[in-house]
Amino acid sequence: MSTRPTLARRLNEWGLLLGVIGAVIGFIIGFAIGTIAIGNSFNTDHSLGSDPGILLGYALSALGFLAGLGFLNYPIGRLLGAKRPSEEDNAYMHGEAGGLRRYFRMTTDHKVIGLQYLVMILAFLFIGGLGAMFIRTELLTPSPTIANAQSYLTLVGLHSTLMIFMASAAIIGPFGNYFVPIMIGTRNMAFPRLEALTFWLLPPAGLILLSTVFLGGFTTGWTGYAPLADQNVLGMDAYLMGFALIGLSIGLSGLNMIATILTKRAPGMPLSRMPIFVWSVLVTSFLGALASPALIAAVLMEMFSRTYQTTFFVPAGGGSPYLWENLFWFFGHPEVYIFVIPAFGLIMEMLPVFTRKPLWGYRVGVGGMVGVGVLSFVVWQHHLFVSGLAPSLRPFYMFSTEMISVPTGIIYLVSLGTLWRARTRFSTPMLFIFAFFFNFLIGGFTGVFLSDVPSDFSLHASYFVQAHFHYTIMGAEVFALMGAIVYYLPKMTGRTMDIKLLRYQFWAVFLTFNGTFLSLIAVGILGMPRRVISYAAYLQPLNDSASIFALALGLSMALFLGILIWEVVIKQRVAAANPWESLGVEWQVPTPVPTFNFDRVPVSWSLPYDYDTGKPAADFGPVAPALTGA
Amino acid sequence: MRNRATAIRIVLIVWIVASIAGDVALAFGPIPPGQASDLASSESLTILLLAEIAWPVFAGVLAALFFTLVVNRLAPPTAVVSPEALRGNTRVQTAWIAATLVIVLSLAVYGTVALAIDQPGAGISTVSAALPMPTSTDQPLEVQVIAQQWWFTYRYPTYGGIETSQLVLPVNQKIQFHITSLDVTHSFWFYALGVKGDAVPLNDNVVTATPTQTGTYRVQCSELCGLWHGNMSDNTAMVVSPSDFATWIQQQTTLDAPIMKFLVPYSHTYEPSPTIYGT
Ligand code: HEM
Ligand SMILES: [Cu+2]
Ligand SMILES: [Cu+2]
């Protein structure tokens, strides 16, 4: 009993290295089997390998990576009859006393995983942002300058797929994993190993996606429309495998969150008394768990088409491009709400803290998010209004899409109600909250123009759509993300950023963001299609305006990252225990949060928004940390 | 307290003035995609209408945000509010939801009616044979758009199925575009006419519009179709008078005569290029 755990632990300590070795070995085996045994690529580009070789190589390398990290130890050990891990083992796996090193291995501590997510999200936000800078530099002139047609489309595809990837985990990943268990008063996720898996699937996904540049790139953008995808060189396989792993992570994370939230709430916390952020995570998790299978199925079918010539989406082979379009958008539309619902939750969670008022209309707020979630499954054909599907389908999708404005509007109702008669504190996170409202308002109103079929005829596939979803994703989700980083870092790291300096940074991103995308709204209205390297000369002034603002926006985003790294990692500015004077349970536990969160599971009393009475939300037992001034 | 009342009044007045000014400006501004066809006019009317409704609502939400954020700090509210009122108000909530529902439902009804009247198409066609030669301007003239990597060609079935690389249309004649593709998915976008329809292999996508202004226009591909998608555009599409059209089509027929026997017979869809993996 005493030798086995030490071996397992020692292996786990070296997990990352073993993982990399496993990935290399996996790739070699997969590539060899794929190339030799299956061989015969249908693709034109044989110089770098074959589709079966690349796809199998990537699949086995992801598996090898996870095995090296130690994901197979537990299931295989149990299959071979090993005993359940001891308390001690569990505490070790949870990262107890692991110091900094636990951030570089597989652990089952949701707080470690939350921070791992945060770092990864920021890394991909940065890489994806660099891509955008290249794109906007290219578009300074109406004809190709720094890129050629192939590299430009690869840039567009990489930027968008990386950002979609980043955005689908940007809030749930760091803040959902870190705070949901604390907010609902539990020590652990329902499936801690699964939770670790959802994180560790993503670095391989990101690297596989990026590897497309060595394989000739891909020309389909993030939507991967077939049969164009069938025509593409090996770089397409990187997109497919990367997206499959992302889909897997979204789905598994959803299942884990649903199980956790439904079964592990503290005593005294019915669903009707859950912090609203937890509600947003619950709704989002249902979307992820139900939508991602469609994506995974679609990319698997496309992988088969590229290796076994199944021609699911190729008309000449009896397939249909519409099959891909429908599967993709059946995932794709709920996906956009996977981005934004957690942002709704965060905003409504933070507002009472800065208004010093209870959340106004908690129940309708929850209803609004549930309504958005349910409706988001029946609107996907608004992406296909001009695709040539039967016109009789369109009124329904127009109706359902426009209906989404109603539950979405409720978020504004709740927020305005909370702000009403409040003396709002304009701390830096509040500025980002304000920007969220402003940007999402434009995002939502541009959406209305797109959901109406006659106006969508003109606007579909133009820069107007591009501006629409940048307003909703970057303007709403990423601004909420930045606000939440400022707000929650003191809790997550015990350190803080210079919130005065950040106010300048805030105005810089806010103004340059709007400058960029207002220009692009105009560009779209004037008739510029998306994803083109060449455009009509009359569109140059507006494009230049967008590009110049975009480059400044890139600098402002880099400034945020710079301040973050400088203050939190290098200067290590110490934060107050509860700088915003929040009543939330997450702010009442000590910083750093103990490995198992609570000595005694708290008993929930009320929603954590009683700023009028100042009543604490939960009873922490004999020694309430809030009362001892920890 | 007086300050507050004044502030409320000022914000309200600013909102009303801004709403009216914005709506009036919209009504006089040029609204895309313009008036070069009946379809374009109806699209720009829809866009105008949506904008007219959206602007005051947009400005209203901004005004409310401004009010709660700024005025409350300058002139803090003094009235004591009951704990219940701090946590919600069923009447206000019901009213808000009802109001948004009404707006949204009327938009949906309007959009559906507009669709029913215009019959703009962009939907799969059910007919297989080409239309006969129109005998009047409201009987549609069939024009086929064939997309392939990376250009468009056009066929005129009522003129012997001749094939051209330039799109020329007679003004004030109803046109029925039949859009298809020979390889991957493209999209045919004639911005000025408000015409957009995906070109999908083995699919016949129909869009109807009547050009009402002569001129030279730009057509372009609006669905990512691979390497040279960005260059799949053409600035030479023309809407001309019926007599100019007759002259042009006559010239094209003569030009095409030698190659007519090599052309595949006119059809609403064509077998896609057999090689699905490039070459
Ligand atoms: C809530 C956050 C939202 C996000 C994150 C979002 C995101 C997106 C994205 C990514 C696309 C473009 C897909 C593509 O062509 O590649 C899109 C298109 C669209 N969005 Fe949104 N959207 C949001 C809200 C809305 C709202 C509130 C509406 C309607 C009221 C709406 C209506 C549409 C429509 C109709 C399209 C299709 C436009 C077209 O392709 O012609 N969206 N949205
Ligand atoms: Cu959508
Ligand atoms: Cu194209």
Tab-separated table of C-alpha atoms and ligand atoms in Angstrom, chain B residues 186 221-225 229 232, ligand 3:
chain	number	residue	atom	x	y	z
B	186	HIS	CA	-20.297	30.126	-53.405
B	221	CYS	CA	-18.918	36.141	-54.300
B	222	SER	CA	-19.964	36.371	-50.679
B	223	GLU	CA	-19.334	32.845	-49.434
B	224	LEU	CA	-15.787	31.738	-48.730
B	225	CYS	CA	-14.953	29.411	-51.609
B	229	HIS	CA	-12.572	34.031	-53.127
B	232	MET	CA	-14.218	36.570	-57.329
C	3	CU	CU	-16.316	32.884	-52.858
